[in-house]
Short mmCIF file of C-alpha atoms in Angstrom, two decimals:
data_model
loop_
_atom_site.label_atom_id
_atom_site.label_comp_id
_atom_site.label_asym_id
_atom_site.label_seq_id
_atom_site.Cartn_x
_atom_site.Cartn_y
_atom_site.Cartn_z
CA MET A 1 103.19 103.44 80.08
CA VAL A 2 102.93 107.20 79.14
CA LEU A 3 101.35 108.25 75.71
CA SER A 4 103.84 107.90 72.72
CA LEU A 5 106.14 110.88 71.77
CA GLU A 6 107.12 112.38 68.47
CA ARG A 7 109.03 114.37 70.89
CA PRO A 8 109.87 112.85 74.08
CA SER A 9 110.85 116.46 76.12
CA SER A 10 107.30 117.89 74.90
CA ARG A 11 103.81 117.52 77.14
CA TYR A 12 101.32 115.67 76.09
CA SER A 13 97.81 115.96 77.78
CA ARG A 14 94.53 114.09 77.15
CA ARG A 15 91.51 114.26 78.33
CA VAL A 16 89.12 111.07 77.92
CA VAL A 17 85.21 110.86 78.90
CA GLY A 18 82.54 107.99 78.64
CA SER A 19 80.07 105.67 80.18
CA ASP A 20 80.98 102.57 78.41
CA VAL A 21 82.83 99.81 80.69
CA ASP A 22 84.61 97.88 78.02
CA GLN A 23 86.08 101.28 76.48
CA ALA A 24 87.46 102.35 79.99
CA LEU A 25 88.66 98.78 80.91
CA ALA A 26 90.68 98.61 77.37
CA PHE A 27 91.99 102.88 77.90
CA PHE A 28 93.13 101.97 81.83
CA GLY A 29 94.19 98.23 81.26
CA ARG A 30 96.77 99.27 78.58
CA ASP A 31 98.74 101.38 81.19
CA TYR A 32 98.34 99.75 84.33
CA ASP A 33 98.45 96.13 83.18
CA PHE A 34 94.81 94.81 83.94
CA ARG A 35 94.93 91.21 84.30
CA ALA A 36 91.22 89.31 84.02
CA PRO A 37 89.29 92.51 85.62
CA ALA A 38 85.78 91.78 86.89
CA VAL A 39 83.37 94.84 86.94
CA ARG A 40 80.50 94.98 88.58
CA ARG A 41 77.78 98.03 87.72
CA THR A 42 77.18 100.33 90.76
CA ARG A 43 74.84 102.95 89.16
CA PRO A 44 72.27 102.58 86.22
CA THR A 45 75.31 104.62 83.90
CA ALA A 46 78.77 103.93 84.65
CA HIS A 47 80.95 106.72 84.22
CA TRP A 48 84.56 107.52 83.89
CA ASP A 49 87.08 110.12 83.49
CA PHE A 50 90.55 110.23 82.36
CA ALA A 51 92.70 113.68 82.36
CA GLY A 52 96.78 113.59 82.31
CA VAL A 53 99.48 115.85 81.04
CA GLY A 54 103.04 114.43 81.38
CA ASP A 55 106.40 113.60 79.25
CA ASP A 56 109.21 111.06 79.28
CA ARG A 57 109.70 111.70 82.59
CA MET A 58 106.58 112.38 84.45
CA SER A 59 103.11 112.35 84.44
CA LEU A 60 100.22 114.20 86.69
CA ARG A 61 97.08 112.29 86.16
CA SER A 62 93.47 112.04 87.48
CA SER A 63 90.55 109.26 86.55
CA ARG A 64 87.42 108.04 88.14
CA PHE A 65 86.22 104.89 87.43
CA MET A 66 82.20 104.73 89.00
CA VAL A 67 81.78 100.76 89.33
CA ASP A 68 83.21 97.73 91.31
CA LEU A 69 86.40 96.87 89.81
CA ARG A 70 88.77 93.38 90.88
CA SER A 71 92.09 93.13 88.96
CA GLU A 72 95.32 91.94 88.68
CA SER A 73 98.02 94.21 87.86
CA GLN A 74 101.93 94.96 87.85
CA VAL A 75 103.83 97.85 86.95
CA ASP A 76 107.78 97.58 85.85
CA ASP A 77 108.71 101.03 84.34
CA GLU A 78 107.15 103.68 86.68
CA PHE A 79 106.91 104.30 89.98
CA LEU A 80 103.35 105.40 90.91
CA VAL A 81 102.45 107.57 93.59
CA VAL A 82 98.28 107.40 94.15
CA TRP A 83 96.11 108.78 96.74
CA MET A 84 92.37 108.88 96.70
CA ARG A 85 90.07 111.80 96.06
CA SER A 86 87.05 109.71 97.13
CA GLY A 87 85.66 106.10 96.64
CA SER A 88 87.36 103.04 98.00
CA SER A 89 90.26 100.83 97.45
CA ARG A 90 91.90 98.29 98.81
CA ILE A 91 95.37 96.87 97.69
CA THR A 92 96.77 93.40 98.08
CA CYS A 93 100.49 92.45 97.94
CA GLY A 94 102.64 89.80 99.15
CA GLY A 95 99.67 88.37 101.01
CA GLU A 96 98.98 91.49 102.91
CA THR A 97 96.01 93.99 102.14
CA TRP A 98 95.97 98.17 102.74
CA ALA A 99 93.05 100.72 102.00
CA LEU A 100 93.93 103.94 100.62
CA GLU A 101 92.92 106.37 102.44
CA ALA A 102 91.37 109.83 101.13
CA GLY A 103 94.11 112.29 101.28
CA VAL A 104 97.15 110.20 101.75
CA PRO A 105 99.50 109.27 99.19
CA VAL A 106 101.62 106.10 98.66
CA VAL A 107 103.64 104.50 96.47
CA LEU A 108 101.58 101.23 94.79
CA PRO A 109 103.64 98.11 94.63
CA PHE A 110 106.52 97.80 91.88
CA ALA A 111 107.83 95.19 89.67
CA GLU A 112 105.38 92.53 91.71
CA PRO A 113 101.82 91.84 90.95
CA TYR A 114 99.41 92.70 93.36
CA SER A 115 95.54 92.73 93.16
CA LEU A 116 93.01 95.93 93.14
CA HIS A 117 89.62 96.50 94.42
CA HIS A 118 88.04 99.59 93.61
CA ARG A 119 84.84 100.90 94.01
CA ASP A 120 83.62 104.15 92.65
CA ILE A 121 87.09 105.24 92.89
CA ALA A 122 88.53 109.05 92.16
CA LEU A 123 92.21 109.48 92.35
CA ASN A 124 95.21 111.48 91.63
CA LEU A 125 98.42 109.94 89.95
CA VAL A 126 101.81 110.73 89.55
CA HIS A 127 104.03 109.08 87.36
CA LEU A 128 107.86 108.82 87.84
CA ASP A 129 109.70 106.99 85.03
CA ARG A 130 111.65 104.28 86.96
CA ASP A 131 115.12 104.99 84.95
CA PHE A 132 114.85 108.64 85.81
CA VAL A 133 114.56 108.49 89.47
CA ARG A 134 117.30 105.71 89.55
CA ALA A 135 119.69 108.17 87.72
CA LEU A 136 118.67 111.34 90.09
CA VAL A 137 118.89 108.80 93.17
CA GLY A 138 122.80 107.30 91.51
CA ASP A 139 121.30 103.51 92.68
CA ASP A 140 120.51 101.35 89.36
CA ASP A 141 118.29 99.18 91.89
CA PHE A 142 116.13 102.02 93.73
CA ALA A 143 112.58 101.16 94.46
CA PHE A 144 110.44 102.45 97.23
CA GLU A 145 108.66 100.46 100.08
CA SER A 146 105.38 99.70 98.84
CA MET A 147 102.12 101.18 100.09
CA GLN A 148 104.08 102.75 103.20
CA ARG A 149 102.53 105.99 104.35
CA PRO A 150 104.79 109.02 104.45
CA THR A 151 106.02 110.88 108.03
CA ALA A 152 104.23 114.02 108.81
CA ALA A 153 107.39 115.72 107.41
CA GLY A 154 107.48 113.65 104.45
CA LEU A 155 103.49 114.32 103.74
CA ALA A 156 104.59 117.83 104.03
CA VAL A 157 107.22 117.75 101.44
CA TRP A 158 105.32 116.00 98.91
CA GLN A 159 102.18 118.27 99.13
CA ASP A 160 104.71 121.36 98.79
CA VAL A 161 105.56 120.26 95.84
CA VAL A 162 102.15 119.41 94.57
CA ARG A 163 100.77 122.76 95.46
CA ALA A 164 104.07 124.82 93.89
CA HIS A 165 104.25 122.79 90.77
CA SER A 166 100.85 120.84 89.71
CA SER A 167 99.55 124.01 87.84
CA THR A 168 102.00 125.28 86.05
CA TRP A 169 102.98 121.53 84.74
CA LEU A 170 98.99 120.95 83.73
CA ASP A 171 98.82 124.46 82.20
CA VAL A 172 99.29 122.79 78.68
CA ASP A 173 98.57 126.06 76.98
CA HIS A 174 101.89 127.82 78.84
CA GLU A 175 104.89 126.23 76.66
CA LEU A 176 107.76 125.05 79.34
CA ASP A 177 111.39 125.68 77.89
CA PRO A 178 113.18 122.16 78.38
CA ILE A 179 115.02 123.78 81.76
CA ALA A 180 111.91 124.55 84.10
CA GLN A 181 110.12 121.48 82.40
CA ARG A 182 112.82 119.11 83.75
CA ASP A 183 113.17 121.27 86.92
CA ILE A 184 109.85 120.44 88.11
CA ALA A 185 109.76 116.38 87.05
CA GLU A 186 112.94 116.61 89.10
CA ALA A 187 111.33 118.45 92.22
CA PHE A 188 108.58 115.55 92.12
CA ALA A 189 111.20 112.45 92.23
CA THR A 190 113.59 114.16 94.73
CA ALA A 191 110.40 114.82 96.84
CA ALA A 192 109.20 111.30 96.35
CA VAL A 193 112.39 109.96 97.73
CA ARG A 194 112.33 112.08 100.50
CA ALA A 195 108.87 111.68 101.43
CA PHE A 196 108.43 107.51 101.13
CA PRO A 197 110.38 104.85 102.26
CA ARG A 198 112.86 103.04 100.04
CA ARG A 199 112.65 99.55 99.73
CA ASP A 200 115.39 97.61 101.59
CA ARG A 201 117.57 95.68 98.94
CA TRP A 202 116.68 92.50 100.95
CA ARG A 203 113.30 92.37 101.09
CA SER A 204 113.80 92.34 96.97
CA THR A 205 115.38 89.21 96.96
CA VAL A 206 111.02 87.71 97.71
CA SER A 207 109.88 88.07 94.56
CA GLY A 208 106.16 87.23 94.35
CA GLY A 209 102.80 87.76 95.76
CA GLY A 210 101.46 84.43 97.53
CA PRO A 211 100.99 83.57 101.11
CA GLU A 212 103.82 81.92 101.37
CA HIS A 213 105.91 85.06 100.04
CA GLY A 214 104.13 86.95 102.32
CA ARG A 215 104.75 84.95 105.62
CA LEU A 216 108.57 85.18 104.29
CA ARG A 217 108.12 88.86 104.09
CA ARG A 218 107.12 88.96 107.62
CA ALA A 219 110.26 87.04 108.68
CA LEU A 220 112.85 89.17 106.90
CA ASP A 221 110.57 92.18 108.67
CA PHE A 222 110.98 90.18 111.97
CA VAL A 223 114.72 89.78 111.65
CA HIS A 224 115.90 93.37 110.72
CA ASP A 225 113.78 94.66 113.31
CA HIS A 226 115.21 92.69 116.39
CA ALA A 227 118.82 91.26 115.02
CA ARG A 228 119.81 92.96 118.26
CA GLU A 229 118.03 90.63 120.58
CA PRO A 230 118.13 87.42 121.41
CA ILE A 231 115.83 85.52 118.81
CA GLY A 232 116.30 82.29 116.95
CA THR A 233 113.90 79.78 115.01
CA PRO A 234 111.16 79.75 116.96
CA GLU A 235 110.77 83.61 117.82
CA ILE A 236 111.34 84.27 114.09
CA ALA A 237 108.92 81.35 112.52
CA ALA A 238 106.31 82.82 115.46
CA ALA A 239 106.29 86.37 113.83
CA ALA A 240 106.31 85.14 109.91
CA GLY A 241 103.05 82.37 111.08
CA LEU A 242 105.18 79.33 109.94
CA SER A 243 106.40 76.67 112.10
CA PRO A 244 109.88 75.84 112.69
CA ARG A 245 109.96 73.48 110.24
CA GLY A 246 107.87 75.58 108.13
CA LEU A 247 110.63 78.25 107.65
CA GLN A 248 113.18 76.67 107.23
CA GLN A 249 111.68 74.93 104.32
CA SER A 250 110.58 78.54 102.97
CA LEU A 251 114.01 80.13 103.96
CA ARG A 252 115.64 77.20 101.85
CA ARG A 253 113.17 77.16 99.06
CA HIS A 254 113.51 80.85 98.43
CA LEU A 255 116.83 82.00 99.32
CA ASP A 256 118.88 78.95 100.25
CA GLN A 257 119.59 80.14 103.97
CA THR A 258 118.65 78.10 107.28
CA PRO A 259 117.04 80.49 110.03
CA GLY A 260 120.62 80.73 111.44
CA ASP A 261 122.25 81.54 108.35
CA LEU A 262 119.84 84.63 107.64
CA LEU A 263 120.21 86.29 111.36
CA ARG A 264 123.86 85.78 111.14
CA GLY A 265 124.22 87.89 107.82
CA VAL A 266 121.44 90.48 109.02
CA ARG A 267 123.80 91.13 112.53
CA LEU A 268 126.88 90.75 110.03
CA ASP A 269 125.30 93.90 108.25
CA GLY A 270 124.74 95.35 110.76
CA ALA A 271 127.70 95.18 112.89
CA ARG A 272 129.44 96.34 109.25
CA ALA A 273 127.10 99.39 109.40
CA ASP A 274 128.05 100.23 112.99
CA LEU A 275 132.09 99.86 112.19
CA LEU A 276 131.73 102.10 109.20
CA GLY A 277 130.08 104.79 110.45
CA GLY A 278 131.41 104.75 114.33
CA ALA A 279 134.30 107.06 115.70
CA ARG A 280 137.27 105.39 115.87
CA ASP A 281 138.35 106.89 119.45
CA GLU A 282 134.90 106.07 121.09
CA THR A 283 134.06 102.74 119.29
CA THR A 284 135.54 99.06 119.74
CA VAL A 285 135.14 96.15 117.80
CA ALA A 286 134.57 94.05 120.87
CA ASP A 287 131.76 96.76 121.64
CA ILE A 288 129.87 96.66 118.34
CA ALA A 289 130.28 92.45 118.25
CA ARG A 290 128.57 92.13 121.40
CA SER A 291 125.89 94.86 120.63
CA TRP A 292 125.04 92.08 117.48
CA GLY A 293 124.73 88.92 119.38
CA PHE A 294 128.46 87.83 118.76
CA GLY A 295 129.93 86.62 121.84
CA HIS A 296 133.31 85.29 120.60
CA LEU A 297 135.54 88.08 118.99
CA GLY A 298 137.62 85.67 117.24
CA ARG A 299 134.95 83.71 115.34
CA PHE A 300 133.31 86.66 114.88
CA SER A 301 136.38 88.42 113.34
CA ALA A 302 136.70 85.27 111.24
CA THR A 303 133.19 85.60 109.81
CA TYR A 304 133.42 88.96 109.42
CA ARG A 305 136.49 88.60 107.36
CA THR A 306 134.84 85.88 104.74
CA ARG A 307 131.64 87.77 104.13
CA PHE A 308 133.49 91.34 103.78
CA GLY A 309 136.77 90.72 102.99
CA GLU A 310 138.58 92.72 105.38
CA LEU A 311 138.96 92.43 109.21
CA PRO A 312 136.61 94.54 111.52
CA SER A 313 139.18 96.41 112.44
CA GLU A 314 140.14 97.49 108.99
CA SER A 315 136.46 98.59 108.30
CA LEU A 316 136.89 100.68 111.58
CA ARG A 317 139.86 101.93 110.66
CA ALA A 318 138.67 102.73 107.21
CA ARG A 319 136.05 105.27 108.79
#
């Protein structure tokens, strides 16, 4: 999505200003994969502008588009951190809708389609190359949780990096040596990882942006949040806005699981995390099994061994 470079390590810069809507859609659509955009003018003359400085790892950008814009979009190769300066914007993905708040950064949906509705929007954006971030984290499947605002501490981390490095990065008249340039990109990527929630692996198992996908994600959210509690199919279905039969059909269709399979798997994963993280002298297998809803220790041990290839006691000793 960054502009093509003859020297990938050097920064590029570009600034464009215009009033032609078709030119704006062609320009922005190239980077943000606008699909069948619909534009309505909000003033006699539609103003748009863009400024950006970047390299193959990161780019800092600002843009304005003074129209009412609706479009579908999808970005697969970069993580986009965005915060609104003015205007209004609503992002819909997976059956959920979020309104951007002025000055509050979030990460846009990654590798899944989403719809946007911008009106007279002015945005700041940081584009982080997907492979660069994943190499830095050491996880080939790493992704951020879409549209989740950072904690107060996370916001402070992000704002500190923006204040410390933006002016240096944007000053294209001052050449950065390769080490300094990489250090700044790493600082932004590291701050993003610290500031924004990462996507749990289980959420990536439900791809798609339809209403059913959104309800299924709500079911997964509920199970992961309440797995230690005495819940079952009726409670999971109610939380997802589905009938029990609808939940069963949706899980079978998308994950090839029953509600019982889902709940048991989440509980086993939670028990394993506790076993691996517990102190041997202070934790027993029986206590952990009971805390995750397994009342029969023998059946728990057998199911655990089938799933993880070792007994619960072996996991605890490995700690």
